[in-house]
mmCIF file of C-alpha atoms (C1' of nucleotides) in Angstrom:
data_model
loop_
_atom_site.group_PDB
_atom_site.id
_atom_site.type_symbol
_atom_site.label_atom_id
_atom_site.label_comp_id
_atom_site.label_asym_id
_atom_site.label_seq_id
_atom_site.Cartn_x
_atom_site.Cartn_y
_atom_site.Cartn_z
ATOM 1 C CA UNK A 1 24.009 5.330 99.380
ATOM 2 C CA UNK A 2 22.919 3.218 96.391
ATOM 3 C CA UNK A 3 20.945 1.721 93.900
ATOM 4 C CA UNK A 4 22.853 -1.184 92.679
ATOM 5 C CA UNK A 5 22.047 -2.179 89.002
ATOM 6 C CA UNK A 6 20.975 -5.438 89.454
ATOM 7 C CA UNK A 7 18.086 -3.716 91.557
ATOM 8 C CA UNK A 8 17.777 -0.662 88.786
ATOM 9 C CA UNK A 9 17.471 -3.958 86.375
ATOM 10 C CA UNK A 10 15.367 -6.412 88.254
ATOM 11 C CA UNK A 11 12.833 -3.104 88.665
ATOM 12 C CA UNK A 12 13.171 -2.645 85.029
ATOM 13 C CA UNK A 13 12.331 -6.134 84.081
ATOM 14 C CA UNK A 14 9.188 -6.710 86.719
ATOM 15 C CA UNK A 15 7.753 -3.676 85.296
ATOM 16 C CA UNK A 16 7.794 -4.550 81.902
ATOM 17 C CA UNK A 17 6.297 -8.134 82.969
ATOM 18 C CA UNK A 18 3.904 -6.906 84.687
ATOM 19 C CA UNK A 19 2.838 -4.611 81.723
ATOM 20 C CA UNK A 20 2.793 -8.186 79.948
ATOM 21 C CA UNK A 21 0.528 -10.312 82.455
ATOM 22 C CA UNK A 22 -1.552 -12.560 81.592
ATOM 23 C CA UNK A 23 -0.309 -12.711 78.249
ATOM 24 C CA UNK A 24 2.344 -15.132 76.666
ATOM 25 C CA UNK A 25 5.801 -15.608 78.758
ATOM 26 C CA UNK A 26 8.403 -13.495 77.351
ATOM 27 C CA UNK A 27 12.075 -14.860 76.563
ATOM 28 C CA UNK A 28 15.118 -13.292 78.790
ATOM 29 C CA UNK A 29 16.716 -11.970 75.557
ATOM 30 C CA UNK A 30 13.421 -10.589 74.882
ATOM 31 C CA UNK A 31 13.658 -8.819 77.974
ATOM 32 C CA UNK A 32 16.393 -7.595 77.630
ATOM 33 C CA UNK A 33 16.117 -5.792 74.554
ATOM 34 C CA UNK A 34 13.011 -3.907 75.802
ATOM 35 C CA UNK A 35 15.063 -3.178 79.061
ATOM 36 C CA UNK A 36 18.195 -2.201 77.329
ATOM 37 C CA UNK A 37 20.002 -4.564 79.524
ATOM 38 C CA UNK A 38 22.941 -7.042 79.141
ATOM 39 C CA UNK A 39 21.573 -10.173 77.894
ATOM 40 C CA UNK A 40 23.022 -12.260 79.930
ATOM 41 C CA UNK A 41 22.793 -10.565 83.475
ATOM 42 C CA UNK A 42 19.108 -10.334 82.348
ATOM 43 C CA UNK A 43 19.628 -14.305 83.250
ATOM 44 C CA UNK A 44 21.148 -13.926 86.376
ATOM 45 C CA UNK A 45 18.785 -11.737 87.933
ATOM 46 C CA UNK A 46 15.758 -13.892 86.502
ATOM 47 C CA UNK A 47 17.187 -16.953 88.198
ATOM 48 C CA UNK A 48 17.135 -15.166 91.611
ATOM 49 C CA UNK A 49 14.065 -13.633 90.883
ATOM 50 C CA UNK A 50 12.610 -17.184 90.384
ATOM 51 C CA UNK A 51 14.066 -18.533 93.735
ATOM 52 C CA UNK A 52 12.500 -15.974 95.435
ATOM 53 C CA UNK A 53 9.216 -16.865 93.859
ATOM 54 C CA UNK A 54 8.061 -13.780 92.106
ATOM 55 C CA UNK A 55 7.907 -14.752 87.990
ATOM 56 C CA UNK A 56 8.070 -18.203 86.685
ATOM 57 C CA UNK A 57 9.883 -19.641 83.647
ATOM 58 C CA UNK A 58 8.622 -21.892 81.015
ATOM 59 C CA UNK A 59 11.324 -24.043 79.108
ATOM 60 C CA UNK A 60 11.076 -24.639 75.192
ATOM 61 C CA UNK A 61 9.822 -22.864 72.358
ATOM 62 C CA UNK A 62 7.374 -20.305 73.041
ATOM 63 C CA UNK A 63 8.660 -20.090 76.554
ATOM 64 C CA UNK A 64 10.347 -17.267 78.866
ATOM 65 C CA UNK A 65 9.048 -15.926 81.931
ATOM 66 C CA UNK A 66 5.739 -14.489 83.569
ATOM 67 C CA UNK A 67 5.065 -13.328 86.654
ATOM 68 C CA UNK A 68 4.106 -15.280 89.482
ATOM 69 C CA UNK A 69 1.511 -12.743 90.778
ATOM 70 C CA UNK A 70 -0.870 -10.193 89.347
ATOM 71 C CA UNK A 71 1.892 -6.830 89.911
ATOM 72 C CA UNK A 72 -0.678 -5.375 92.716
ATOM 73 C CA UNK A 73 0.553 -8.123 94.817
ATOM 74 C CA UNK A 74 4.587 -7.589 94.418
ATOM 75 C CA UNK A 75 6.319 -4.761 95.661
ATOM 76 C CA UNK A 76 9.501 -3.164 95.767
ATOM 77 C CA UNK A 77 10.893 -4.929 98.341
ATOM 78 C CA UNK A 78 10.267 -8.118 97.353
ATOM 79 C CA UNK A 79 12.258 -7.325 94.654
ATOM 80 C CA UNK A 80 14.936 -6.107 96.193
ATOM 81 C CA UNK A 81 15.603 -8.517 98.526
ATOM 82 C CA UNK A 82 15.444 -11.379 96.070
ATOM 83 C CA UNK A 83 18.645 -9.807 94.151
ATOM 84 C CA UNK A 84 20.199 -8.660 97.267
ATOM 85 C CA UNK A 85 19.639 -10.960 99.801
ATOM 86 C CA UNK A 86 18.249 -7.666 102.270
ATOM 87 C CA UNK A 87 16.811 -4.125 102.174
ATOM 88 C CA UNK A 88 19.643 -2.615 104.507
ATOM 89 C CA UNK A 89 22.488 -4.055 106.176
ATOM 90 C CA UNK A 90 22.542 -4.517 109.942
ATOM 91 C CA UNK A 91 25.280 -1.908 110.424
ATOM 92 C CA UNK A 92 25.830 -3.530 114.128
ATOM 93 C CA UNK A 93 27.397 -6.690 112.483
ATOM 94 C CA UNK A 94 29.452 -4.950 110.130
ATOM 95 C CA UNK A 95 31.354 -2.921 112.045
ATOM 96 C CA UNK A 96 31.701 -4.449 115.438
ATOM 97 C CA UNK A 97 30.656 -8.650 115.295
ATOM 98 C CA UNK A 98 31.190 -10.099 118.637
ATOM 99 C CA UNK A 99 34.266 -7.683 119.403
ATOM 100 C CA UNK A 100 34.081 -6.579 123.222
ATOM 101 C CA UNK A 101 34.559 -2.655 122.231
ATOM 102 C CA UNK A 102 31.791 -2.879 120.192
ATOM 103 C CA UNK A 103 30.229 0.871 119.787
ATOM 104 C CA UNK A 104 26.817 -0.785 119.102
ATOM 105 C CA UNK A 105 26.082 -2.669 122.918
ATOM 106 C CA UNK A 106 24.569 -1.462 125.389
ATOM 107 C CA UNK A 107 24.728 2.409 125.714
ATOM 108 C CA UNK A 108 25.560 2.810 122.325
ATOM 109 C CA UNK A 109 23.941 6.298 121.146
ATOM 110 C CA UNK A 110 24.124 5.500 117.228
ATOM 111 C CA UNK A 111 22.800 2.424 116.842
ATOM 112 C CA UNK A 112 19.093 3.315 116.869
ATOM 113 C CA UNK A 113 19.876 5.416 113.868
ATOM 114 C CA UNK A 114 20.919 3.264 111.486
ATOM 115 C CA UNK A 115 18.114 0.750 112.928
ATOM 116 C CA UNK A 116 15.451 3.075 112.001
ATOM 117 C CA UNK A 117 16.605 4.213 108.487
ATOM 118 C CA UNK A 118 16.414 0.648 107.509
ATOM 119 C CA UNK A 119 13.095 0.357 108.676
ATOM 120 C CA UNK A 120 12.012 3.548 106.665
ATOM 121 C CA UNK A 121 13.248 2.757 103.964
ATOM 122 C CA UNK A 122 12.026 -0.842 103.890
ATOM 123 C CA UNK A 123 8.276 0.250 104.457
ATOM 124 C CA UNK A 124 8.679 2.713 101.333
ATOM 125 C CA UNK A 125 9.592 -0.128 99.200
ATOM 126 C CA UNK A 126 6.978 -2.526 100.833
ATOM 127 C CA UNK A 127 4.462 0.715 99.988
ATOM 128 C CA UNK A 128 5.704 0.528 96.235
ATOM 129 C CA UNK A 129 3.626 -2.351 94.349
ATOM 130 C CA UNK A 130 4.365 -2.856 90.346
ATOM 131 C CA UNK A 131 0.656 -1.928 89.759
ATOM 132 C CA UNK A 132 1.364 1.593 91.602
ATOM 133 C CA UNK A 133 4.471 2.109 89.279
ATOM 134 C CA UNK A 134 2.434 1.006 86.442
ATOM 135 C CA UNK A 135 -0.305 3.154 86.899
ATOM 136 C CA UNK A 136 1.797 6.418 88.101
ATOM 137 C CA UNK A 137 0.310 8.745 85.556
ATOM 138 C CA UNK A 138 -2.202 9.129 87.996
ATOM 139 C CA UNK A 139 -0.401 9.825 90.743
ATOM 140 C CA UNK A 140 -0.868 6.732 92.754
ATOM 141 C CA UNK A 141 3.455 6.446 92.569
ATOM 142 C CA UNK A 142 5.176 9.478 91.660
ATOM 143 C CA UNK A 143 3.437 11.712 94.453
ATOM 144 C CA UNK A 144 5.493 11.942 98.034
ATOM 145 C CA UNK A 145 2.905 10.622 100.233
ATOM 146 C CA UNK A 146 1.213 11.954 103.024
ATOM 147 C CA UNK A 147 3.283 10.623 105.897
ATOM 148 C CA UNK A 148 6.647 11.593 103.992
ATOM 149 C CA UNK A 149 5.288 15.522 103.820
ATOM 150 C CA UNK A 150 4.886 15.200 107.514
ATOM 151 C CA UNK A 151 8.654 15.009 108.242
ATOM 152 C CA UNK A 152 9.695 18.170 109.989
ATOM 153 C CA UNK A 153 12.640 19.349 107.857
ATOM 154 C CA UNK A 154 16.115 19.465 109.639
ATOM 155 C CA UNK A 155 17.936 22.408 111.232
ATOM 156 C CA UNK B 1 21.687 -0.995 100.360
ATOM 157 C CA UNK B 2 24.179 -0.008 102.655
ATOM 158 C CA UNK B 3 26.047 2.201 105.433
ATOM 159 C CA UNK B 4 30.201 2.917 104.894
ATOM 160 C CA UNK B 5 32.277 2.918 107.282
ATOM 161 C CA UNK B 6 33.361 6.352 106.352
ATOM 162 C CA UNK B 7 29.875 6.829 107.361
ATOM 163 C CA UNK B 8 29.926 4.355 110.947
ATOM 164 C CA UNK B 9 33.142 6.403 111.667
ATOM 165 C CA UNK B 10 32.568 10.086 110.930
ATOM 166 C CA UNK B 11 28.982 9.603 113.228
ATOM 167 C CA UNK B 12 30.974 8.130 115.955
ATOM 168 C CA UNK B 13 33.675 10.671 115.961
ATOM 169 C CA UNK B 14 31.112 13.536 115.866
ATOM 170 C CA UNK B 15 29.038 12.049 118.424
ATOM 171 C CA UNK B 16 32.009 11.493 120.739
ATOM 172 C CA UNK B 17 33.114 15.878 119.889
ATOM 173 C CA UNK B 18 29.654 16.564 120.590
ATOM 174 C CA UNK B 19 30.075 15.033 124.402
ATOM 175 C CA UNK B 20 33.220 16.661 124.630
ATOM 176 C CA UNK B 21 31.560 20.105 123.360
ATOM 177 C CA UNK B 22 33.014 23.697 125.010
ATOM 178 C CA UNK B 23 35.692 21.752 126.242
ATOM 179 C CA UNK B 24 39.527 21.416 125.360
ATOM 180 C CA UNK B 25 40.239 19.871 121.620
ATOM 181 C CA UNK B 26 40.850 16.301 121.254
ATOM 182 C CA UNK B 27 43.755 15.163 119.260
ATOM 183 C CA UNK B 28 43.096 12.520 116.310
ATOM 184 C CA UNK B 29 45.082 10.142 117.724
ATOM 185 C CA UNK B 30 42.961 10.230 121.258
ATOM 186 C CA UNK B 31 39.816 9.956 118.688
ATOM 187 C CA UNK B 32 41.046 7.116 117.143
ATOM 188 C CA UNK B 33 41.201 5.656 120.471
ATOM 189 C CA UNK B 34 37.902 6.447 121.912
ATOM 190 C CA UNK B 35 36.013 5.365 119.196
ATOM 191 C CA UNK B 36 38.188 2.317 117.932
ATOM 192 C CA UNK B 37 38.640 3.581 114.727
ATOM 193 C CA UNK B 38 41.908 3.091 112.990
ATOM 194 C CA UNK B 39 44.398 5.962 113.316
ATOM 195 C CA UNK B 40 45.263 6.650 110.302
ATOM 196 C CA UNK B 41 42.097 6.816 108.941
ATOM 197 C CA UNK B 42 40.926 8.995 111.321
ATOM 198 C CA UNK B 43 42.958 11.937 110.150
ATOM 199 C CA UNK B 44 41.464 10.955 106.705
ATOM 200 C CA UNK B 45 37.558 11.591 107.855
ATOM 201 C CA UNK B 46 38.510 15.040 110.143
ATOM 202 C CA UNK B 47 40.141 16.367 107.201
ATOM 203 C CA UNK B 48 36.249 16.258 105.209
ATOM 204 C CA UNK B 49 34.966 17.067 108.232
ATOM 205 C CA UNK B 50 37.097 20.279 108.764
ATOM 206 C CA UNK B 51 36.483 20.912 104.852
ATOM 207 C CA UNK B 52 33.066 20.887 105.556
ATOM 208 C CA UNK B 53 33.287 23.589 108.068
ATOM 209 C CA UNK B 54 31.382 21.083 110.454
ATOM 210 C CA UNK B 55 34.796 20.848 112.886
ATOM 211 C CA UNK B 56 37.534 22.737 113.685
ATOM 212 C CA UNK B 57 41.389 22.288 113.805
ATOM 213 C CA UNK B 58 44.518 23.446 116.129
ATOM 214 C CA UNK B 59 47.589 22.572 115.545
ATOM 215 C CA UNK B 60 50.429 22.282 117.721
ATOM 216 C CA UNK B 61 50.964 20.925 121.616
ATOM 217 C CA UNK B 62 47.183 20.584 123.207
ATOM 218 C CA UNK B 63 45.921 21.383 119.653
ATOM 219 C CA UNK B 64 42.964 18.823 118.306
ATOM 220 C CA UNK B 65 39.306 19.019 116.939
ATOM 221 C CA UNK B 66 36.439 20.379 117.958
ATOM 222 C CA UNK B 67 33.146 20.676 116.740
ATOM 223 C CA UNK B 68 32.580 23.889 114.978
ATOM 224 C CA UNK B 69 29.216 24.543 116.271
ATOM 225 C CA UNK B 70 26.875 23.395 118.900
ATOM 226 C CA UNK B 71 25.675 19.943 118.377
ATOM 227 C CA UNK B 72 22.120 20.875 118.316
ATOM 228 C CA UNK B 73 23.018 22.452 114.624
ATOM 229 C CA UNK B 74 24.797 19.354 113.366
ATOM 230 C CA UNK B 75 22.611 17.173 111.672
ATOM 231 C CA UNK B 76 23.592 13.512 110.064
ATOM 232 C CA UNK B 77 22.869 15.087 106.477
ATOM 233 C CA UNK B 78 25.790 17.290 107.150
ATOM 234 C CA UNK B 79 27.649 14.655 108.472
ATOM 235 C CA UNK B 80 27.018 12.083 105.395
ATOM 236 C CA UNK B 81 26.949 14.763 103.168
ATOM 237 C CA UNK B 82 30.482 15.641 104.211
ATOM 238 C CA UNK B 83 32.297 12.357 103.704
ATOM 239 C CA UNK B 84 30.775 10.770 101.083
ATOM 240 C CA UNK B 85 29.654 13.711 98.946
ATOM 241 C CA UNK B 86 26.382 13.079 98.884
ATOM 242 C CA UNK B 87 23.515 11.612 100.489
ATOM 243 C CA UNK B 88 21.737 9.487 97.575
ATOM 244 C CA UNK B 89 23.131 9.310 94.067
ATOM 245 C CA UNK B 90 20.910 9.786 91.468
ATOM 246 C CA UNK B 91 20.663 6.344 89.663
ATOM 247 C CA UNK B 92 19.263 8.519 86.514
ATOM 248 C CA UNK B 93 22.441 9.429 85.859
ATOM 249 C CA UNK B 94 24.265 6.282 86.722
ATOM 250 C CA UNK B 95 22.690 4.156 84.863
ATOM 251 C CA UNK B 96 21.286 6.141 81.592
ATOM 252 C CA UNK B 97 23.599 8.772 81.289
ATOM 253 C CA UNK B 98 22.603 10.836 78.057
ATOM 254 C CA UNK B 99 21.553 7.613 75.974
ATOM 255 C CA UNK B 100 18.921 7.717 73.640
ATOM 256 C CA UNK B 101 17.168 4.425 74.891
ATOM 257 C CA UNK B 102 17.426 5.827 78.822
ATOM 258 C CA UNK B 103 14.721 4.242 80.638
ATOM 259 C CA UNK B 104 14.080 7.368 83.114
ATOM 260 C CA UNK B 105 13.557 9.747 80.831
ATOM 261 C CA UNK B 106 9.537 11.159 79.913
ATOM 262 C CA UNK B 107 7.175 8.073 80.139
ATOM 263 C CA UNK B 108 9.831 6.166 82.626
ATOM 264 C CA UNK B 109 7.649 4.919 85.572
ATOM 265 C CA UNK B 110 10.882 3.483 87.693
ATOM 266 C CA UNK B 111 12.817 7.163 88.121
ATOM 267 C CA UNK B 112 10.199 8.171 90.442
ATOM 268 C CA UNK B 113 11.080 5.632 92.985
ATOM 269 C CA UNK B 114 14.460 6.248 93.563
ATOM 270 C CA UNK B 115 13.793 10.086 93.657
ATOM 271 C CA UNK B 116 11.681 10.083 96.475
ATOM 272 C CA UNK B 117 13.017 6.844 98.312
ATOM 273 C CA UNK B 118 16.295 9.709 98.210
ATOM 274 C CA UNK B 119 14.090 12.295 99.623
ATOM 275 C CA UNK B 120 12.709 9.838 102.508
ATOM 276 C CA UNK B 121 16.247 9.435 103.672
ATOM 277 C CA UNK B 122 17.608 12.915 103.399
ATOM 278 C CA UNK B 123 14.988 13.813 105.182
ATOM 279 C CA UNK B 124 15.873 11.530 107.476
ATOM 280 C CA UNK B 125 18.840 12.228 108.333
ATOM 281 C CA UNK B 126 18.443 15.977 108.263
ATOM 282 C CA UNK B 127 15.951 15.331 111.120
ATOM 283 C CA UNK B 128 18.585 14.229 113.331
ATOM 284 C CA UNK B 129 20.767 16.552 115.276
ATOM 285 C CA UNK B 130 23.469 15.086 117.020
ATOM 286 C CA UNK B 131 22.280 16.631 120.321
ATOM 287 C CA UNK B 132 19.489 13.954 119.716
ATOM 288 C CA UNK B 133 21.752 11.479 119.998
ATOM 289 C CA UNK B 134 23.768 12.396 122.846
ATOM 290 C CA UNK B 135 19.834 12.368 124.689
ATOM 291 C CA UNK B 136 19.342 9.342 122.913
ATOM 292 C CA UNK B 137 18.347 7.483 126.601
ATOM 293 C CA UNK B 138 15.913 10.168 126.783
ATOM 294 C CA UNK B 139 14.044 9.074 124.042
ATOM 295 C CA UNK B 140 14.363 11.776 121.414
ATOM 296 C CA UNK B 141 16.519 9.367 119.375
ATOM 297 C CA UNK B 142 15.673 5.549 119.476
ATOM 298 C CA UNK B 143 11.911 5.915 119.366
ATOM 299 C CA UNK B 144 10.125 5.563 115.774
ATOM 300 C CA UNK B 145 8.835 9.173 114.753
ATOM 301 C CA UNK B 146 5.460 9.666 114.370
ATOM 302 C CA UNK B 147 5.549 10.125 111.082
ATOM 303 C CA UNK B 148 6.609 6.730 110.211
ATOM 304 C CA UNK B 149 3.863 5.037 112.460
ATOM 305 C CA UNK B 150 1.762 6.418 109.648
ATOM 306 C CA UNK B 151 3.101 4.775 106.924
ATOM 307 C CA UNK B 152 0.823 1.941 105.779
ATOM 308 C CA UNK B 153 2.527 -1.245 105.400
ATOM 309 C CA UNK B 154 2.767 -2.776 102.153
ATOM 310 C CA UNK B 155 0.711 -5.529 100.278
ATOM 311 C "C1'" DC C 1 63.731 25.278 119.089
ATOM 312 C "C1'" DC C 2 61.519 21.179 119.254
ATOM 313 C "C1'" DA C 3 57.827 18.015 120.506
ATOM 314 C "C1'" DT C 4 53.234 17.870 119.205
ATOM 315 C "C1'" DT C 5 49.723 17.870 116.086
ATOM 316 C "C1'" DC C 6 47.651 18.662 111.821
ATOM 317 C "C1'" DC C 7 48.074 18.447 106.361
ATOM 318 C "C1'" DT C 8 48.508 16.494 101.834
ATOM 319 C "C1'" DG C 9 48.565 13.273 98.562
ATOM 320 C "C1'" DA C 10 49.981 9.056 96.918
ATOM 321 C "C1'" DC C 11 49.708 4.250 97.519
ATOM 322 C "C1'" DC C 12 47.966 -0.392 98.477
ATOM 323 C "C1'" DT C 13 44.808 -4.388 99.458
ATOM 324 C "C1'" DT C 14 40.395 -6.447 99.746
ATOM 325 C "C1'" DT C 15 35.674 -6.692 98.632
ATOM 326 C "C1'" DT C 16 31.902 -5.773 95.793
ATOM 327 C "C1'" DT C 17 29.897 -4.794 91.510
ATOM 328 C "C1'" DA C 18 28.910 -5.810 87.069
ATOM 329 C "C1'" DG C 19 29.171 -8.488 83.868
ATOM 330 C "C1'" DT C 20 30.756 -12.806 80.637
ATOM 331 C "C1'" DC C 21 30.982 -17.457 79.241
ATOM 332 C "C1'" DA C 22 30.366 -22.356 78.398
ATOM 333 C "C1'" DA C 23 28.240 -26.663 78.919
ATOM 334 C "C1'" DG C 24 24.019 -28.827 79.857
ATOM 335 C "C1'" DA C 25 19.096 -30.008 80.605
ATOM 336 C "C1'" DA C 26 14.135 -29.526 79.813
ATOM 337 C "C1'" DT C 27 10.304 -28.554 76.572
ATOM 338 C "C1'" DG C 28 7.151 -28.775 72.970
ATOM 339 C "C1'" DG C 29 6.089 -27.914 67.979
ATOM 340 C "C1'" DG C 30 6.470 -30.350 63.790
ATOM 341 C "C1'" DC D 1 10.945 -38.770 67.957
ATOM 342 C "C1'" DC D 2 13.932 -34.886 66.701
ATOM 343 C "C1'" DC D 3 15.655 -30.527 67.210
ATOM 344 C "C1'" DA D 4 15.451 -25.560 67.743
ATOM 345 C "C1'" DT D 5 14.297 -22.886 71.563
ATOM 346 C "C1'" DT D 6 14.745 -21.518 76.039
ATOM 347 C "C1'" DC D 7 16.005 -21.918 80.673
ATOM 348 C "C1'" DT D 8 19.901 -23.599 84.395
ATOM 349 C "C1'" DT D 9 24.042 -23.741 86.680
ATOM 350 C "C1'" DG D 10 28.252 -22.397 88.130
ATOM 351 C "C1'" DA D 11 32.642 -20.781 87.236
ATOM 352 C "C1'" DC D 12 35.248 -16.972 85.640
ATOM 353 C "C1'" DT D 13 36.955 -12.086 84.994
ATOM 354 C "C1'" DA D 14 37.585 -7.053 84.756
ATOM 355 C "C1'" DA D 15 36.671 -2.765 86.765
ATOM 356 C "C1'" DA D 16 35.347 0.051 90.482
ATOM 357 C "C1'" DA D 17 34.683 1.175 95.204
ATOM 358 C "C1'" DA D 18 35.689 0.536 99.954
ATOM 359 C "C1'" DG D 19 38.805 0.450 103.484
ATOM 360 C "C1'" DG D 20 43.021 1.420 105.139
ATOM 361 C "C1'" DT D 21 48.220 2.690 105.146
ATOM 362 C "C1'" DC D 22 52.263 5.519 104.729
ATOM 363 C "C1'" DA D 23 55.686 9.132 104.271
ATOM 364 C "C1'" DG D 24 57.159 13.673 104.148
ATOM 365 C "C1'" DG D 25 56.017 18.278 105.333
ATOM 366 C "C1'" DA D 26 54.167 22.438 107.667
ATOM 367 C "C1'" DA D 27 52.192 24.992 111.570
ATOM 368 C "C1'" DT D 28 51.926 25.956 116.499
ATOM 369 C "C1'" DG D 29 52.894 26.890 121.141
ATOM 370 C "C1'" DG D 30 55.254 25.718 125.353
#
DNA sequence: CCATTCCTGACCTTTTTAGTCAAGAATGGG
DNA sequence: CCCATTCTTGACTAAAAAGGTCAGGAATGG
């Protein structure tokens, strides 16, 4: 399992904006200087990043791109789904779409599994806001959190 | 973020050697069969499964797999672990790889993320036995744990 | 001794990832 | 009103990973 780098970059780039908000828009090559990233995939991921609502660009001289919202109110799976179009894959239609041997129907054991990983891991990133990332010198992101340390250990 | 088939297939052939547990080893080509997984690249995932030490092989007329231990000890770490190396990459390394300008190294607020959001799902999946599956209808498998109940929604 | 079954490694095709590029359209400072 | 700046769109491409195939060989046990 992955981290795909348009996620690692889109991260990379709504962290530095929200470092910047409320201040002036900053330009995509801008961006991606700071963010050591291609200059223009910096584009492409702004673009989707703008359909999905979270920064907004400003055309002309002396514009670039802000962010929507103040970075308490964006998380990490907003982010990701606006570059990847979902959190996690539904395993169920990947493997076995509308065949009759499908290992997914009915009494299908593994199913549930896959179910529930997505929806852990999509309530971390919904858990993850920019302003926790931002502020993670005290704690408030790189700490496991309570529930986490509450996981029985396998085996 | 996504689920291989190595992954779909290797669960569903353990799962299906964990029902057949104690009794007489099933050939690959039966496997294949039971589990509608393509022949060929059955022999593929048993061969990192056997390297793995999580089944065992017999060769010859009624030879075949069989799990190498109860399925009570077999977790879905061991199982993901054992086909596609590892459970979560680390995206440090993918993505920053002994640069100078690597944005996960000291003051990097981002690394963090992807550490524990790795942790969350090895945990995961170490906390599932394939016995749990197999008493899946029992509940021990499809319910949410408690532990995830806890976990706050974000925004 | 031979049918069965596993073993090994190379090979191939398709899909996804990760970028690149070019032409164009809006904006606003001067 | 002009023009440099900046975003916008969509097509294109190269490399990697996923997903699967194949052939020849080596044990095993009936």
């Amino acid at each position: 399992m992955r981290i795909t780098s348009s996620i690692e970059y889109a991260t990379r780039l709504m962290v530095t904006l929200a470092a910047e908000h409320g201040k002036a828009p900053l330009p995509a090559e801008r961006l991606a200087e700071i963010d050591n990233v291609p200059a223009d995939f910096v584009s492409q991921i702004l673009v989707k990043l703008r359909r999905a609502g979270l920064v907004t660009s400003h055309r002309g001289s002396a514009g670039g791109y802000s962010l929507s919202r103040p970075p308490r109110e964006v998380t990490i799976e907003q982010v990701v789904r606006a570059v990847d179009g979902s959190v996690f894959e539904e395993v169920c239609e990947r493997y076995d779409a509308g065949s009759k041997d499908c290992r997914h129907q009915g009494q299908c054991a593994i199913s549930p599994v896959w179910t529930k990983l997505g929806e852990i891991v999509t309530r971390y990133f919904e858990s993850v806001t920019l302003a926790a990332i931002l502020e993670q010198k005290a704690g408030s992101c790189g700490a496991v959190p309570a529930w986490l340390e509450k996981l029985a250990p396998g085996k």
